[in-house]
Amino acid sequence: MAHPFHAYEEITFQQFILFIKSHNKRIEENINIHLNLEPFILEPERKMIQTLLESFLLFLSAPNIEDVKDRYEEHMDTWLQSYLPLLNDKHFSMFRLIFEKSIVTSLVNLKHAQTLSILMFLLSIFSHLIHSYNKWTGDEPEQHHKTKQEHTELKRLQLLDQLDELLIISAGFKDFAFILKKCEEFFNYKRCVFYAYIPWSNQFYGTIGSELPKVQSMRGHISSKQSMVFNSKKPVFIKNPHIYIKEEHIQLFNLSTVIFVPIVHDKQVFGWLTFDQLGEEFDYSMDEMTLLEQVGKRLGLYLSRKDDEVSIGTDIQLTEREAMILNLLAEGYNNKKMAELLQLSEHTIRDYVRSQEPYTGSRLWFSVRPIEVNYYRIYKEPKKDRKIFFDLFKIFKKYHFIYLHFF
């Protein structure tokens, strides 16, 4: 026997927002309860899902959000785009499930007269978000996807090569302003600003960028809402900066769309780069965010290095030229490529590599996988002076020679 369809009165976006704002505290409590009770979420995932839930509730509770009326789907897309680089399918599914549970629990406890209407409107919102999420992350035909992926990978490597060459000839923080100016050129953005981060006080301050007095006026503490996003150590695309950035700062820099790129190395956050188009809105691709993540890691490695002679508490000291060649090896360059970059002959480069033999009584060969740098095998023969050999090992570790195999 078919069940009768229960008619319900459709509500507007303004009416839905009124319910959310009126019962914000109750919904927030239910979110925390259901999130902590969910058994299939690991702790790192829980933090990401909590960030999504809190941000979505904050978005729906923002002042004057009800005024967007018929454009609310566009604003929903803006919110989703801001988190897309951090999301995977599980995060997105669990976010929807827990938010739905929290709304249902609130409606049941309140015995709300418009329970069905509110639930149906919420499902329509999630239906739109699912469509947008699939559109931006959906699969393409296999052959087309493979060709596009190969082209994107080649372009990514070419851009990173440009950055690597620049970092090789640069020397420490004094050259960082020039590096950021070149990043604008390499990655096609009109403005790049560096904000340094002080972890023990959770403060940031503007350091480098065009219109320096404005940049240096930017300082303050990172709020708990901001830290939940920026602590992810992944680039963050923000379509609507009003959610995370103070209004006076938006006006000061004429901000519209902006990308935050963390500068990190070995779990240390040095700060963030912001890329924007001087007030013009723009979109992004996942490939672009992957590229900018690599940029942040390279700049983090650059800032972590000392400008002068490499000393790691061992008996071995490297000259500036030897250190530069080790840097190039760590980035995946072969002898021919290094010779071109340093304007030396291949024989000279080979001599530098072999110059370590007197220390070890051994010969070192390096083999590099084409795309994945920082992957090396060091073949050593014979095993003579272990102490000096492990001093060298520390140096290689300093330059991120990750995989070693001994014969």
mmCIF file of C-alpha atoms in Angstrom:
data_model
loop_
_atom_site.group_PDB
_atom_site.id
_atom_site.type_symbol
_atom_site.label_atom_id
_atom_site.label_comp_id
_atom_site.label_asym_id
_atom_site.label_seq_id
_atom_site.Cartn_x
_atom_site.Cartn_y
_atom_site.Cartn_z
ATOM 1 C CA MET A 1 0.000 0.000 0.000
ATOM 2 C CA ALA A 2 1.468 3.356 -1.035
ATOM 3 C CA HIS A 3 2.103 5.904 1.675
ATOM 4 C CA PRO A 4 0.345 9.250 1.187
ATOM 5 C CA PHE A 5 2.571 12.202 0.271
ATOM 6 C CA HIS A 6 2.600 14.810 3.024
ATOM 7 C CA ALA A 7 2.232 18.239 1.503
ATOM 8 C CA TYR A 8 4.368 21.001 2.980
ATOM 9 C CA GLU A 9 4.561 24.731 2.563
ATOM 10 C CA GLU A 10 7.701 25.917 0.807
ATOM 11 C CA ILE A 11 9.732 28.513 2.638
ATOM 12 C CA THR A 12 12.057 31.236 1.380
ATOM 13 C CA PHE A 13 15.781 31.610 1.974
ATOM 14 C CA GLN A 14 15.023 34.468 4.389
ATOM 15 C CA GLN A 15 12.726 32.217 6.455
ATOM 16 C CA PHE A 16 15.355 29.469 6.560
ATOM 17 C CA ILE A 17 18.012 31.947 7.701
ATOM 18 C CA LEU A 18 15.659 33.279 10.372
ATOM 19 C CA PHE A 19 15.370 29.757 11.805
ATOM 20 C CA ILE A 20 19.165 29.304 11.772
ATOM 21 C CA LYS A 21 19.815 32.634 13.487
ATOM 22 C CA SER A 22 17.055 32.148 16.046
ATOM 23 C CA HIS A 23 18.411 28.776 17.157
ATOM 24 C CA ASN A 24 22.113 29.216 16.399
ATOM 25 C CA LYS A 25 23.313 28.228 19.863
ATOM 26 C CA ARG A 26 21.194 25.066 19.961
ATOM 27 C CA ILE A 27 22.360 24.013 16.477
ATOM 28 C CA GLU A 28 25.999 24.631 17.435
ATOM 29 C CA GLU A 29 25.629 22.424 20.538
ATOM 30 C CA ASN A 30 24.035 19.652 18.478
ATOM 31 C CA ILE A 31 26.858 19.868 15.930
ATOM 32 C CA ASN A 32 29.463 19.324 18.662
ATOM 33 C CA ILE A 33 27.503 16.399 20.113
ATOM 34 C CA HIS A 34 27.018 14.575 16.812
ATOM 35 C CA LEU A 35 30.589 15.268 15.696
ATOM 36 C CA ASN A 36 32.047 13.774 18.889
ATOM 37 C CA LEU A 37 29.691 10.783 18.789
ATOM 38 C CA GLU A 38 30.490 9.862 15.170
ATOM 39 C CA PRO A 39 32.628 6.680 15.386
ATOM 40 C CA PHE A 40 33.929 6.627 11.790
ATOM 41 C CA ILE A 41 35.909 9.871 11.899
ATOM 42 C CA LEU A 42 39.626 9.910 12.719
ATOM 43 C CA GLU A 43 40.974 12.760 14.837
ATOM 44 C CA PRO A 44 42.694 14.723 12.008
ATOM 45 C CA GLU A 45 39.521 14.385 9.914
ATOM 46 C CA ARG A 46 37.410 15.507 12.864
ATOM 47 C CA LYS A 47 39.227 18.850 12.972
ATOM 48 C CA MET A 48 38.694 19.438 9.262
ATOM 49 C CA ILE A 49 34.992 18.528 9.442
ATOM 50 C CA GLN A 50 34.573 20.705 12.531
ATOM 51 C CA THR A 51 36.090 23.606 10.592
ATOM 52 C CA LEU A 52 33.597 23.068 7.770
ATOM 53 C CA LEU A 53 30.617 22.826 10.117
ATOM 54 C CA GLU A 54 31.545 25.888 12.144
ATOM 55 C CA SER A 55 32.295 27.910 9.026
ATOM 56 C CA PHE A 56 29.002 26.917 7.355
ATOM 57 C CA LEU A 57 26.989 27.821 10.447
ATOM 58 C CA LEU A 58 28.881 31.119 10.684
ATOM 59 C CA PHE A 59 28.192 31.744 6.998
ATOM 60 C CA LEU A 60 24.439 31.161 7.464
ATOM 61 C CA SER A 61 24.441 33.402 10.554
ATOM 62 C CA ALA A 62 26.392 36.293 9.012
ATOM 63 C CA PRO A 63 24.814 39.754 9.330
ATOM 64 C CA ASN A 64 22.554 40.636 6.381
ATOM 65 C CA ILE A 65 23.032 37.214 4.745
ATOM 66 C CA GLU A 66 19.257 37.072 4.212
ATOM 67 C CA ASP A 67 19.512 40.093 1.908
ATOM 68 C CA VAL A 68 21.121 38.044 -0.878
ATOM 69 C CA LYS A 69 17.673 36.566 -1.651
ATOM 70 C CA ASP A 70 17.730 34.916 -5.076
ATOM 71 C CA ARG A 71 21.541 34.996 -5.239
ATOM 72 C CA TYR A 72 22.071 32.745 -2.232
ATOM 73 C CA GLU A 73 23.252 29.806 -4.389
ATOM 74 C CA GLU A 74 26.051 31.972 -5.763
ATOM 75 C CA HIS A 75 27.108 32.797 -2.198
ATOM 76 C CA MET A 76 26.977 29.105 -1.282
ATOM 77 C CA ASP A 77 29.346 28.384 -4.164
ATOM 78 C CA THR A 78 31.708 31.075 -2.901
ATOM 79 C CA TRP A 79 31.770 29.449 0.532
ATOM 80 C CA LEU A 80 32.378 25.986 -0.940
ATOM 81 C CA GLN A 81 35.171 27.205 -3.245
ATOM 82 C CA SER A 82 37.007 28.606 -0.231
ATOM 83 C CA TYR A 83 37.316 25.092 1.218
ATOM 84 C CA LEU A 84 37.581 22.995 -1.926
ATOM 85 C CA PRO A 85 41.406 22.659 -1.800
ATOM 86 C CA LEU A 86 41.127 21.143 1.695
ATOM 87 C CA LEU A 87 38.221 18.775 0.996
ATOM 88 C CA ASN A 88 37.891 15.177 0.007
ATOM 89 C CA ASP A 89 34.733 13.123 -0.571
ATOM 90 C CA LYS A 90 34.638 11.775 2.987
ATOM 91 C CA HIS A 91 34.983 15.241 4.552
ATOM 92 C CA PHE A 92 32.173 16.565 2.379
ATOM 93 C CA SER A 93 29.843 13.623 3.079
ATOM 94 C CA MET A 94 30.400 13.691 6.849
ATOM 95 C CA PHE A 95 29.930 17.459 6.924
ATOM 96 C CA ARG A 96 26.505 17.119 5.292
ATOM 97 C CA LEU A 97 25.478 14.178 7.476
ATOM 98 C CA ILE A 98 26.361 15.874 10.784
ATOM 99 C CA PHE A 99 24.795 19.197 9.812
ATOM 100 C CA GLU A 100 21.577 17.436 8.786
ATOM 101 C CA LYS A 101 21.521 15.476 12.066
ATOM 102 C CA SER A 102 22.025 18.691 14.029
ATOM 103 C CA ILE A 103 19.142 20.451 12.267
ATOM 104 C CA VAL A 104 16.834 17.428 12.629
ATOM 105 C CA THR A 105 17.646 17.134 16.352
ATOM 106 C CA SER A 106 16.962 20.841 16.845
ATOM 107 C CA LEU A 107 13.622 20.629 15.002
ATOM 108 C CA VAL A 108 12.500 17.571 16.990
ATOM 109 C CA ASN A 109 13.434 19.145 20.315
ATOM 110 C CA LEU A 110 11.642 22.361 19.399
ATOM 111 C CA LYS A 111 8.608 20.540 17.940
ATOM 112 C CA HIS A 112 8.790 23.156 15.222
ATOM 113 C CA ALA A 113 5.651 23.755 13.148
ATOM 114 C CA GLN A 114 7.634 24.013 9.896
ATOM 115 C CA THR A 115 9.883 20.981 10.425
ATOM 116 C CA LEU A 116 9.289 19.434 7.011
ATOM 117 C CA SER A 117 9.584 22.765 5.186
ATOM 118 C CA ILE A 118 12.918 23.573 6.829
ATOM 119 C CA LEU A 119 14.303 20.094 6.149
ATOM 120 C CA MET A 120 13.305 20.222 2.493
ATOM 121 C CA PHE A 121 14.945 23.626 2.078
ATOM 122 C CA LEU A 122 18.135 22.326 3.716
ATOM 123 C CA LEU A 123 18.143 19.354 1.341
ATOM 124 C CA SER A 124 17.786 21.713 -1.619
ATOM 125 C CA ILE A 125 20.837 23.649 -0.375
ATOM 126 C CA PHE A 126 22.869 20.462 -0.061
ATOM 127 C CA SER A 127 21.651 19.275 -3.452
ATOM 128 C CA HIS A 128 23.092 22.444 -4.975
ATOM 129 C CA LEU A 129 26.389 22.093 -3.043
ATOM 130 C CA ILE A 130 26.727 18.470 -4.165
ATOM 131 C CA HIS A 131 26.190 19.504 -7.784
ATOM 132 C CA SER A 132 28.823 22.261 -7.484
ATOM 133 C CA TYR A 133 31.284 19.971 -5.691
ATOM 134 C CA ASN A 134 30.949 17.292 -8.388
ATOM 135 C CA LYS A 135 31.267 19.888 -11.133
ATOM 136 C CA TRP A 136 34.575 21.169 -9.752
ATOM 137 C CA THR A 137 36.030 17.795 -8.791
ATOM 138 C CA GLY A 138 34.306 15.482 -11.291
ATOM 139 C CA ASP A 139 36.085 12.998 -13.555
ATOM 140 C CA GLU A 140 36.806 13.708 -17.217
ATOM 141 C CA PRO A 141 37.035 11.136 -20.059
ATOM 142 C CA GLU A 142 40.136 9.040 -19.388
ATOM 143 C CA GLN A 143 42.149 9.892 -22.514
ATOM 144 C CA HIS A 144 41.360 13.602 -22.334
ATOM 145 C CA HIS A 145 42.151 13.605 -18.618
ATOM 146 C CA LYS A 146 45.482 11.853 -19.204
ATOM 147 C CA THR A 147 46.534 14.303 -21.944
ATOM 148 C CA LYS A 148 45.480 17.300 -19.881
ATOM 149 C CA GLN A 149 47.236 15.907 -16.808
ATOM 150 C CA GLU A 150 50.495 15.407 -18.747
ATOM 151 C CA HIS A 151 50.322 18.958 -20.124
ATOM 152 C CA THR A 152 49.578 20.374 -16.670
ATOM 153 C CA GLU A 153 52.419 18.395 -15.113
ATOM 154 C CA LEU A 154 54.864 19.654 -17.745
ATOM 155 C CA LYS A 155 53.782 23.249 -17.216
ATOM 156 C CA ARG A 156 54.021 22.821 -13.433
ATOM 157 C CA LEU A 157 57.570 21.483 -13.686
ATOM 158 C CA GLN A 158 58.592 24.305 -16.015
ATOM 159 C CA LEU A 159 57.284 26.935 -13.606
ATOM 160 C CA LEU A 160 58.938 25.249 -10.627
ATOM 161 C CA ASP A 161 62.207 25.072 -12.598
ATOM 162 C CA GLN A 162 62.014 28.840 -13.083
ATOM 163 C CA LEU A 163 61.515 29.318 -9.367
ATOM 164 C CA ASP A 164 64.336 26.866 -8.531
ATOM 165 C CA GLU A 165 66.778 28.743 -10.776
ATOM 166 C CA LEU A 166 65.840 32.000 -9.060
ATOM 167 C CA LEU A 167 66.283 30.529 -5.564
ATOM 168 C CA ILE A 168 69.681 29.078 -6.487
ATOM 169 C CA ILE A 169 71.131 32.485 -7.370
ATOM 170 C CA SER A 170 69.453 34.259 -4.432
ATOM 171 C CA ALA A 171 70.957 34.688 -0.986
ATOM 172 C CA GLY A 172 68.728 34.655 2.074
ATOM 173 C CA PHE A 173 65.947 36.920 3.258
ATOM 174 C CA LYS A 174 67.519 40.053 1.776
ATOM 175 C CA ASP A 175 66.554 38.756 -1.705
ATOM 176 C CA PHE A 176 63.054 37.679 -0.683
ATOM 177 C CA ALA A 177 61.313 40.847 -1.946
ATOM 178 C CA PHE A 178 62.782 40.291 -5.423
ATOM 179 C CA ILE A 179 61.741 36.613 -5.312
ATOM 180 C CA LEU A 180 58.138 37.567 -4.509
ATOM 181 C CA LYS A 181 58.092 40.101 -7.337
ATOM 182 C CA LYS A 182 59.216 37.373 -9.726
ATOM 183 C CA CYS A 183 56.512 35.056 -8.328
ATOM 184 C CA GLU A 184 53.901 37.581 -9.485
ATOM 185 C CA GLU A 185 55.384 37.291 -12.967
ATOM 186 C CA PHE A 186 55.814 33.494 -12.969
ATOM 187 C CA PHE A 187 52.312 32.671 -11.706
ATOM 188 C CA ASN A 188 50.364 35.537 -13.352
ATOM 189 C CA TYR A 189 49.160 37.479 -10.314
ATOM 190 C CA LYS A 190 49.172 41.250 -9.961
ATOM 191 C CA ARG A 191 50.080 41.298 -6.273
ATOM 192 C CA CYS A 192 52.011 39.044 -3.907
ATOM 193 C CA VAL A 193 52.405 39.943 -0.209
ATOM 194 C CA PHE A 194 54.301 38.099 2.537
ATOM 195 C CA TYR A 195 52.909 37.954 6.087
ATOM 196 C CA ALA A 196 55.344 36.610 8.666
ATOM 197 C CA TYR A 197 54.033 34.409 11.481
ATOM 198 C CA ILE A 198 55.136 34.255 15.132
ATOM 199 C CA PRO A 199 53.896 30.878 16.423
ATOM 200 C CA TRP A 200 54.480 31.397 20.166
ATOM 201 C CA SER A 201 52.248 34.503 20.187
ATOM 202 C CA ASN A 202 50.016 33.426 17.275
ATOM 203 C CA GLN A 203 50.603 36.800 15.597
ATOM 204 C CA PHE A 204 51.115 37.820 11.989
ATOM 205 C CA TYR A 205 52.556 40.987 10.503
ATOM 206 C CA GLY A 206 52.926 42.297 6.958
ATOM 207 C CA THR A 207 56.542 42.223 5.839
ATOM 208 C CA ILE A 208 57.036 42.395 2.071
ATOM 209 C CA GLY A 209 54.911 43.656 -0.807
ATOM 210 C CA SER A 210 54.144 46.650 -2.987
ATOM 211 C CA GLU A 211 52.876 49.739 -1.113
ATOM 212 C CA LEU A 212 55.080 48.718 1.805
ATOM 213 C CA PRO A 213 53.612 51.148 4.410
ATOM 214 C CA LYS A 214 50.180 49.567 3.877
ATOM 215 C CA VAL A 215 51.643 46.073 4.073
ATOM 216 C CA GLN A 216 53.526 46.824 7.283
ATOM 217 C CA SER A 217 50.391 48.263 8.867
ATOM 218 C CA MET A 218 48.855 44.787 8.653
ATOM 219 C CA ARG A 219 49.435 43.013 11.943
ATOM 220 C CA GLY A 220 47.437 41.245 14.619
ATOM 221 C CA HIS A 221 46.487 37.926 16.191
ATOM 222 C CA ILE A 222 45.092 34.997 14.208
ATOM 223 C CA SER A 223 41.619 34.253 15.516
ATOM 224 C CA SER A 224 40.474 30.724 16.326
ATOM 225 C CA LYS A 225 38.211 30.840 13.266
ATOM 226 C CA GLN A 226 41.139 31.813 11.021
ATOM 227 C CA SER A 227 43.577 29.347 12.565
ATOM 228 C CA MET A 228 41.280 26.401 11.818
ATOM 229 C CA VAL A 229 41.727 27.195 8.117
ATOM 230 C CA PHE A 230 45.304 28.461 7.963
ATOM 231 C CA ASN A 231 46.733 25.733 10.216
ATOM 232 C CA SER A 232 45.922 23.198 7.502
ATOM 233 C CA LYS A 233 49.275 24.085 5.833
ATOM 234 C CA LYS A 234 47.497 23.999 2.456
ATOM 235 C CA PRO A 235 46.726 26.871 0.081
ATOM 236 C CA VAL A 236 43.324 28.416 0.773
ATOM 237 C CA PHE A 237 41.229 30.061 -1.931
ATOM 238 C CA ILE A 238 38.894 32.732 -0.545
ATOM 239 C CA LYS A 239 36.278 33.991 -2.950
ATOM 240 C CA ASN A 240 34.649 36.237 -0.366
ATOM 241 C CA PRO A 241 37.276 37.709 1.987
ATOM 242 C CA HIS A 242 34.706 39.355 4.289
ATOM 243 C CA ILE A 243 34.362 36.115 6.266
ATOM 244 C CA TYR A 244 38.029 35.970 7.315
ATOM 245 C CA ILE A 245 39.515 39.450 6.792
ATOM 246 C CA LYS A 246 38.654 42.662 8.608
ATOM 247 C CA GLU A 247 36.661 45.178 6.602
ATOM 248 C CA GLU A 248 39.259 47.946 6.978
ATOM 249 C CA HIS A 249 41.934 45.629 5.542
ATOM 250 C CA ILE A 250 39.702 44.723 2.599
ATOM 251 C CA GLN A 251 39.162 48.419 1.878
ATOM 252 C CA LEU A 252 42.846 49.256 2.375
ATOM 253 C CA PHE A 253 44.006 46.729 -0.239
ATOM 254 C CA ASN A 254 40.893 46.736 -2.441
ATOM 255 C CA LEU A 255 40.654 42.979 -1.894
ATOM 256 C CA SER A 256 38.273 40.733 -3.742
ATOM 257 C CA THR A 257 39.303 37.136 -4.387
ATOM 258 C CA VAL A 258 42.548 36.087 -2.687
ATOM 259 C CA ILE A 259 44.681 32.948 -2.264
ATOM 260 C CA PHE A 260 46.669 32.299 0.936
ATOM 261 C CA VAL A 261 49.740 30.082 0.474
ATOM 262 C CA PRO A 262 51.533 28.827 3.612
ATOM 263 C CA ILE A 263 55.348 29.043 3.624
ATOM 264 C CA VAL A 264 56.304 25.850 5.436
ATOM 265 C CA HIS A 265 59.276 23.588 5.989
ATOM 266 C CA ASP A 266 59.575 20.592 8.278
ATOM 267 C CA LYS A 267 56.279 21.459 10.075
ATOM 268 C CA GLN A 268 57.431 25.036 10.706
ATOM 269 C CA VAL A 269 55.187 27.810 9.344
ATOM 270 C CA PHE A 270 57.192 30.912 8.400
ATOM 271 C CA GLY A 271 54.104 32.816 7.272
ATOM 272 C CA TRP A 272 51.791 33.158 4.284
ATOM 273 C CA LEU A 273 51.908 34.591 0.800
ATOM 274 C CA THR A 274 48.762 36.179 -0.566
ATOM 275 C CA PHE A 275 48.150 36.245 -4.303
ATOM 276 C CA ASP A 276 45.419 38.415 -5.810
ATOM 277 C CA GLN A 277 44.515 40.470 -8.891
ATOM 278 C CA LEU A 278 44.179 43.943 -7.325
ATOM 279 C CA GLY A 279 40.439 43.854 -6.699
ATOM 280 C CA GLU A 280 39.447 41.685 -9.671
ATOM 281 C CA GLU A 281 37.595 38.437 -8.980
ATOM 282 C CA PHE A 282 39.083 35.216 -10.330
ATOM 283 C CA ASP A 283 38.606 31.459 -10.087
ATOM 284 C CA TYR A 284 41.173 28.733 -9.644
ATOM 285 C CA SER A 285 41.855 25.113 -10.536
ATOM 286 C CA MET A 286 42.995 22.272 -8.294
ATOM 287 C CA ASP A 287 46.169 22.023 -10.413
ATOM 288 C CA GLU A 288 46.924 25.660 -9.666
ATOM 289 C CA MET A 289 46.515 25.071 -5.934
ATOM 290 C CA THR A 290 48.835 22.046 -6.130
ATOM 291 C CA LEU A 291 51.421 24.212 -7.887
ATOM 292 C CA LEU A 292 51.168 26.968 -5.255
ATOM 293 C CA GLU A 293 51.512 24.398 -2.480
ATOM 294 C CA GLN A 294 54.861 23.347 -4.000
ATOM 295 C CA VAL A 295 55.864 27.009 -4.248
ATOM 296 C CA GLY A 296 55.172 27.445 -0.533
ATOM 297 C CA LYS A 297 57.282 24.409 0.339
ATOM 298 C CA ARG A 298 60.201 25.558 -1.819
ATOM 299 C CA LEU A 299 60.148 29.027 -0.282
ATOM 300 C CA GLY A 300 59.975 27.432 3.162
ATOM 301 C CA LEU A 301 63.073 25.368 2.373
ATOM 302 C CA TYR A 302 64.787 28.495 1.040
ATOM 303 C CA LEU A 303 64.081 30.466 4.236
ATOM 304 C CA SER A 304 65.292 27.572 6.386
ATOM 305 C CA ARG A 305 68.734 27.529 4.753
ATOM 306 C CA LYS A 306 71.705 29.510 5.973
ATOM 307 C CA ASP A 307 73.304 31.987 3.584
ATOM 308 C CA ASP A 308 76.895 31.049 4.249
ATOM 309 C CA GLU A 309 78.982 27.950 4.672
ATOM 310 C CA VAL A 310 77.068 24.799 5.566
ATOM 311 C CA SER A 311 77.962 23.608 9.040
ATOM 312 C CA ILE A 312 76.005 20.808 10.704
ATOM 313 C CA GLY A 313 78.098 20.103 13.745
ATOM 314 C CA THR A 314 80.379 17.711 11.860
ATOM 315 C CA ASP A 315 84.046 17.610 10.838
ATOM 316 C CA ILE A 316 83.107 18.405 7.224
ATOM 317 C CA GLN A 317 82.648 21.936 5.878
ATOM 318 C CA LEU A 318 81.248 22.706 2.428
ATOM 319 C CA THR A 319 82.221 25.703 0.350
ATOM 320 C CA GLU A 320 79.480 27.924 -1.062
ATOM 321 C CA ARG A 321 79.895 26.293 -4.506
ATOM 322 C CA GLU A 322 79.741 22.761 -3.064
ATOM 323 C CA ALA A 323 76.641 23.663 -1.068
ATOM 324 C CA MET A 324 75.011 25.110 -4.202
ATOM 325 C CA ILE A 325 75.687 21.904 -6.125
ATOM 326 C CA LEU A 326 74.189 19.828 -3.323
ATOM 327 C CA ASN A 327 71.118 22.095 -3.449
ATOM 328 C CA LEU A 328 70.813 21.439 -7.177
ATOM 329 C CA LEU A 329 71.181 17.700 -6.668
ATOM 330 C CA ALA A 330 68.442 17.866 -4.042
ATOM 331 C CA GLU A 331 66.175 19.506 -6.621
ATOM 332 C CA GLY A 332 66.828 16.760 -9.172
ATOM 333 C CA TYR A 333 69.340 18.334 -11.551
ATOM 334 C CA ASN A 334 71.876 16.187 -13.390
ATOM 335 C CA ASN A 335 75.449 17.245 -14.214
ATOM 336 C CA LYS A 336 74.550 18.699 -17.613
ATOM 337 C CA LYS A 337 71.721 20.836 -16.241
ATOM 338 C CA MET A 338 73.859 22.063 -13.348
ATOM 339 C CA ALA A 339 76.638 22.986 -15.744
ATOM 340 C CA GLU A 340 74.209 25.108 -17.786
ATOM 341 C CA LEU A 341 72.799 26.872 -14.724
ATOM 342 C CA LEU A 342 76.165 27.580 -13.105
ATOM 343 C CA GLN A 343 77.952 28.284 -16.412
ATOM 344 C CA LEU A 344 80.558 25.622 -15.716
ATOM 345 C CA SER A 345 81.690 22.612 -17.699
ATOM 346 C CA GLU A 346 80.287 19.166 -16.970
ATOM 347 C CA HIS A 347 83.803 18.061 -16.044
ATOM 348 C CA THR A 348 84.001 20.773 -13.378
ATOM 349 C CA ILE A 349 80.622 19.732 -11.954
ATOM 350 C CA ARG A 350 81.777 16.104 -11.910
ATOM 351 C CA ASP A 351 84.930 17.157 -10.073
ATOM 352 C CA TYR A 352 82.876 18.917 -7.412
ATOM 353 C CA VAL A 353 80.750 15.796 -6.876
ATOM 354 C CA ARG A 354 83.863 13.615 -6.700
ATOM 355 C CA SER A 355 85.623 16.055 -4.379
ATOM 356 C CA GLN A 356 84.005 14.247 -1.475
ATOM 357 C CA GLU A 357 86.013 11.108 -2.203
ATOM 358 C CA PRO A 358 89.046 12.148 -0.133
ATOM 359 C CA TYR A 359 86.749 12.436 2.885
ATOM 360 C CA THR A 360 85.151 9.047 2.472
ATOM 361 C CA GLY A 361 87.600 6.905 0.511
ATOM 362 C CA SER A 362 84.594 6.108 -1.622
ATOM 363 C CA ARG A 363 82.746 7.153 -4.737
ATOM 364 C CA LEU A 364 79.226 8.546 -4.724
ATOM 365 C CA TRP A 365 76.776 8.184 -7.582
ATOM 366 C CA PHE A 366 73.381 9.873 -7.695
ATOM 367 C CA SER A 367 70.353 8.700 -9.629
ATOM 368 C CA VAL A 368 67.175 10.774 -9.773
ATOM 369 C CA ARG A 369 63.640 9.798 -10.698
ATOM 370 C CA PRO A 370 62.410 12.268 -13.397
ATOM 371 C CA ILE A 371 59.368 13.813 -11.693
ATOM 372 C CA GLU A 372 59.749 13.015 -8.003
ATOM 373 C CA VAL A 373 62.785 14.924 -6.775
ATOM 374 C CA ASN A 374 64.431 14.315 -3.397
ATOM 375 C CA TYR A 375 64.734 10.605 -4.228
ATOM 376 C CA TYR A 376 68.319 9.358 -4.218
ATOM 377 C CA ARG A 377 70.357 6.220 -3.938
ATOM 378 C CA ILE A 378 73.869 6.572 -2.642
ATOM 379 C CA TYR A 379 76.060 3.602 -3.523
ATOM 380 C CA LYS A 380 79.136 3.421 -1.348
ATOM 381 C CA GLU A 381 82.226 1.286 -1.628
ATOM 382 C CA PRO A 382 84.136 0.361 0.383
ATOM 383 C CA LYS A 383 82.808 0.956 3.913
ATOM 384 C CA LYS A 384 85.897 2.392 5.510
ATOM 385 C CA ASP A 385 85.647 5.461 7.702
ATOM 386 C CA ARG A 386 82.190 5.149 9.278
ATOM 387 C CA LYS A 387 82.400 8.334 11.325
ATOM 388 C CA ILE A 388 83.192 10.551 8.347
ATOM 389 C CA PHE A 389 80.659 8.697 6.240
ATOM 390 C CA PHE A 390 77.881 9.440 8.728
ATOM 391 C CA ASP A 391 79.000 13.070 8.882
ATOM 392 C CA LEU A 392 78.349 13.138 5.142
ATOM 393 C CA PHE A 393 75.037 11.408 5.728
ATOM 394 C CA LYS A 394 73.984 14.300 7.976
ATOM 395 C CA ILE A 395 74.841 16.747 5.217
ATOM 396 C CA PHE A 396 72.820 14.790 2.667
ATOM 397 C CA LYS A 397 69.941 14.653 5.119
ATOM 398 C CA LYS A 398 70.194 18.425 5.503
ATOM 399 C CA TYR A 399 69.644 18.715 1.755
ATOM 400 C CA HIS A 400 66.747 16.267 1.805
ATOM 401 C CA PHE A 401 68.297 13.141 0.345
ATOM 402 C CA ILE A 402 65.524 10.971 1.684
ATOM 403 C CA TYR A 403 66.079 7.436 0.418
ATOM 404 C CA LEU A 404 69.497 5.847 0.815
ATOM 405 C CA HIS A 405 70.564 2.393 -0.237
ATOM 406 C CA PHE A 406 73.987 1.040 0.671
ATOM 407 C CA PHE A 407 76.001 -1.667 -1.113
#
